[in-house]
Amino acid sequence: MAQALDEIKIGGLGSSRKRVEDDRFLRGKGNYTDDFKLTGMLHMEILRSPVAHARIKSVDTTKAWQIPGVHMVLTGEMAAQHNLAWMPTLSYDTQAVLATDKVRFQGQEIACVVADDPYIAKDGCEAIEVEYEPLPAIVNPEQALASDAPLIRDDKVGQNDNVCYRWEVGDREGTERAFAQADKISTLRLHYPRSHPSPIECCGSIADYNPATTKLTVYMTTQAPHIIRSAVALVAELPEHMIRIISPDIGGGFGNKVPVYPGYVASILCSILLGRPVKWIEDKTGNLTSTGFARDMYIEGQLALRNDGKILATRFHADTDNGAFFSDAQPSKFKIGLFHSAFGCYDIPYGYQTAQGTYTNKAPGGVAYRCSFRITEAMFFQERMIRAAAFDLGMDQAEFRRMNLVKDDDFPHRTPFGFLLDSGQYEKCLDVALDAIGYQDFLREKEEARSRGRRLGIGISTMSEPLGAGNSREYDIIGIKMFDAAELRVHPSGKAILKIGAKTQGQGHETTFAQIVTHELGIPAPDIVVEHGDTDNTPYGMGTYASRSTPTAGAATAMVSRKIRAKARKLAAHLLEVSEEDVEWELGRFYVRGAHDRGVTIQDCAMAAYSNMPDGLEPGLENNAYYDPPNLTWPFAAYIVTVEVDPETGVWDVLRMVAVDDCGVRINPMIVEGQIMGGMTEAYAMANMQFITFDADGNCVGSNYMDYLLPTAWETPGFELHEVTTASPHHPIGAKGVGECAAVGGPAAFVNAVMDAIDDTGVRNIDMPLLPDRVWEAITYKRDVSGAPPVKTD
Amino acid sequence: MYPSRFRYEAPRSLSEALDLLKLYGEDAKILAGGQSLTPMIKLRFTSFEVLIDINNIPGLDYHRADSDGTLHFGALCRHSDLEHSELLHRQQPTMAAAAPLIADPIVRNRGTLVGSLCHADPQGDWASVMLALNGEIIAASAEGERVIPVSELVVGPFQNALRQGEIAVEARVPAPKGTVSGDYLKLERRVGDFATVGVAVALESSGSTVSRAGIALTGVGPQNIKATAAEQALVGNSLNSGTIDQAARLAAEAAQPKTDHRGSAEYKRHVVQTFVSRALANRQPARAA
Ligand SMILES: Cc1cc2nc3c(=O)[nH]c(=O)nc-3n(C[C@H](O)[C@H](O)[C@H](O)COP(=O)(O)OP(=O)(O)OC[C@H]3O[C@@H](n4cnc5c(N)ncnc54)[C@H](O)[C@@H]3O)c2cc1C
């Protein structure tokens, strides 16, 4: 009898096989952008503005040019001669590559020096003399909207104020009616602070323009190499076939490596002008002060409530602080991304949302830091608001959620903002989480501790977020639709290479995407290599962010595998000398219907594709698939945190943290758990310590790792993970996105826990991060604590 | 890291180092653990002509006790040596409590106690510990040696009283009289962070009476602050909630905190008070003399 393959053993769906990437990463054998050394390569450093807002009176580069070893000092004026002093942004605004008229944030790029080595290039930067005429700095939307505020974007024709967009969505009238009928209206206002994805590897590029072939090769730290190639072709007006973008190993992205940055553009221009490879590697301060930040949103909203706990409607407004240029890296047709996914997991009939963006003298580039386009802010506000409403009603926060969550038989569920939730078992997830934490016991423990002067608290966060951009109807980047692709080549020996348009930055694509092929074809995962990141060698794709790789490129991988299987079936029929209709499939093998022992393996078919194909059948066994997802995927999560707050110092410690994630079918459970733990760590970071603020002069507080705090293993709490599985009904293998859930849903659980620990103070909100001094102030003065910049200083 | 150009010297003996220091004068800078200096040259906050790396000088990595209890710390004694020191755990609870709270394990492997004192960062932890313990340093030059109390070594933020041509070769803690106890408490935002507030407490007592009290504060002034009035309030008294409260209040009054992104001045002052009273109440005894 032919033995059936054990899918787990060969590394298929559900196998926690070890990450194939880790071997090279752990042994220092990875190849990051900075590891490449090309013959004749020069080094570029960027001179950045020390001030936040100033008119540039002069840029004198004379002394820099005189330093031996300096090859080029590129200024905005020079870039302008090539039409590259400015570049378009992903949000249809413009951004300065090198400042010509004004500097608009501290850290803005002013000039570049290209030299034999980076030391000389830095010396060159120091030798440039810039004369500034200082202007008042604006560091929050309120200042930006003041009637006497200086105009930040005086470069834009017709721009008379500091507003960069206005946006509304939902049913305004229906919502007003529902509010009029409410028994109670609950209100909350908060600031989601500016944060930075801060990958350990900073951004960088090596532009290599070959004047003989006129081909431009760029090694760069990008999460989306294909879209960069198209962007370079359009912006720099170079022919697209003569551009090759190589994104080698990436040391973390988290959204930071989606946009196009001035450094990339300048290195390309310098390479073209000099005819030599030019390497630019950003330093940590450059990364933290100039590249895509995240969040920085002021949200105020309300819930219309019935006394029995039913939510009738929601309305909320967001003011976003977009920095000096509106360069939010988001591909949806909605100005504020998917912010209106807030409250999606609750069955609320009416909703209305407005938003306004403002220019400020802060770094541009609102990126989706481990989330899909403003979802983090949406879910945070949602869960803080839900807790506030339960509190206002005097209802148990778990029961309030249970009452309003979308029910299992309600899917697909249309939200008042138009999203279609695909599937879920929300109440079950909540129950698993409550059970795991021992909810009732903890409530008793809390009361008992309170009577002895100790402050314990419990916080819950339940949410479903839309992951996996696109579909092509609502999502595009510079007009290119949000599909993704996979190409699969099976070699004669049955080994295979899978090429995808997505690009891993630590998510483990090289491991999991092979597992999808294994699931579809029965080729053992170790026999499949995954290639990605090189535009000359992989099919077009929109890159990796927004937890979209499995929903899109993963789906394409399943689909291309099925195409291969269809062709292999023809080959199997030929080998088995039966007609195709009489061939049955089981994992890794075709056999003759009714004669299970008479079969051929997928490897036999692969060999036949090159050595023994039937007449009329094209040789070879390879194909590709482009996948346009019909909908986003909607994972669900229930997170519960317990804390103890020290009222004398405001310091709080996490006692326990329970995470229940339903992300559909798990391809590699170990990698999924790693993603959840990583996301949870970032959630804890945002709740506890990690933010970038500014002083009144626009100086960035958080420009290095002494001030921009990332939690270490020491303070990161342990996480207890649980799972529930509801397959996505529209994804070929039932998977949903997961990489971001914990970072998106986690912060509210921590904050709600601290709020619960001080629930006798009447305090409604403390802005993140919940630094000890803020918590102490809230407890001591029984007042809300705002974290909005400017930071107070003596 | 791309600092400005400098010349690098790696002397193999103290006398060679002192000669080089004399030769290059004010153009020279000493490198010990490099955990404060390297970040500054990396950010190009400082530059100099010559770097004199003292790490190759043998015999400076010691820490030891005399029979009377005087403690000696060589210029290359690292934070991690002190963190794992049996001697400190036995004899010097304030130092034993402070060592693991300095920076993170990687920084502790390189950074030195003496370098930290020379660096005179108002957020440095060792200077408070040394102020509380009446510590001093030995400065050597081609001309000879002199003793500088830590209270006189630190003259301002990032400014020390060393003269041109001098190397701090040793830090010292005088022998205690009576029973030793103490603690170091630090509010940090995460491991590896400098202190938002740090409090060093070092007591000597006979019976229940405090014979000497050292209290010093980190991060709440332009330099580490010795809370003299709070110390005085304890000497000659026994510790009880009244004397502890009073000392804590006086220490809070001695603090000169500033409002910044780590918290308001009021908050920091409150934490000083809380920490002084907690440190006095929960201080650790020396295990043996
Ligand atoms: C990430 C990080 C976190 C940190 N956190 C803390 C913390 O929490 N608490 C804390 O107290 N410190 C902290 N530090 C600083 C650390 O403790 C340093 O080790 C210490 O301040 C300086 O000691 P060093 O031996 O490294 O001196 P170096 O960096 O080598 O030198 C510092 C200065 O002192 C001078 N100097 C050094 N040795 C001598 C000598 N023997 N004679 C004369 N001059 C000398 C140098 O010329 C230089 O000006 C941190 C550092 C880092 C990088």
XYZ file of C-alpha atoms in Angstrom, chain A residues 45 118-120 122-123 126 285 646 648-649 651 688-689 693 701 705-712 714-715 771-773 776 781 791-794, chain B residues 1-5 42-45 104 187-194 257-268 270-271 274-275 278:
70
model
C 26.163 61.403 4.224
C 31.886 57.942 5.387
C 34.273 59.742 7.746
C 35.238 62.204 5.056
C 30.695 63.460 7.579
C 33.583 65.938 7.759
C 30.302 69.641 9.056
C 19.264 59.684 14.766
C 2.321 51.859 42.885
C 3.435 56.652 45.427
C 5.571 56.569 42.271
C 5.059 52.884 38.404
C 4.468 52.083 28.817
C 7.381 54.075 27.431
C 7.632 64.144 21.554
C 12.814 64.469 22.141
C 17.849 55.137 21.969
C 18.598 56.861 25.255
C 15.390 58.837 24.863
C 13.395 56.733 22.440
C 12.743 53.777 24.658
C 12.338 50.289 23.317
C 11.577 47.699 25.956
C 14.141 44.997 26.519
C 14.052 42.558 31.084
C 10.848 44.557 31.419
C 4.791 57.141 32.228
C 5.040 56.942 36.005
C 4.811 60.720 36.407
C 1.132 59.699 39.687
C -4.717 65.331 41.497
C 6.632 68.637 26.323
C 6.876 70.816 29.426
C 10.360 71.916 30.412
C 11.791 74.353 32.940
C 30.084 55.546 14.011
C 32.104 58.158 12.188
C 33.895 60.470 14.653
C 36.256 63.244 13.672
C 39.848 62.281 13.035
C 29.992 59.290 17.756
C 27.538 62.176 17.849
C 30.480 64.542 17.343
C 29.555 66.373 20.535
C 22.528 47.433 31.081
C 13.482 55.178 39.102
C 14.262 54.323 35.517
C 11.936 54.095 32.556
C 13.438 50.800 31.513
C 16.624 48.843 32.034
C 19.616 50.776 30.693
C 17.993 54.108 31.333
C 19.586 56.872 33.327
C 14.754 68.981 39.992
C 13.673 70.420 36.678
C 10.545 69.641 34.728
C 11.339 67.733 31.561
C 10.134 64.775 29.516
C 10.838 62.481 32.447
C 8.389 64.265 34.696
C 7.586 67.447 36.536
C 9.856 68.918 39.157
C 7.113 68.295 41.687
C 6.898 64.646 40.782
C 10.629 64.116 41.004
C 7.970 63.529 45.554
C 9.859 60.465 44.364
C 9.315 58.385 48.759
C 12.619 56.746 47.919
C 11.702 53.536 51.542
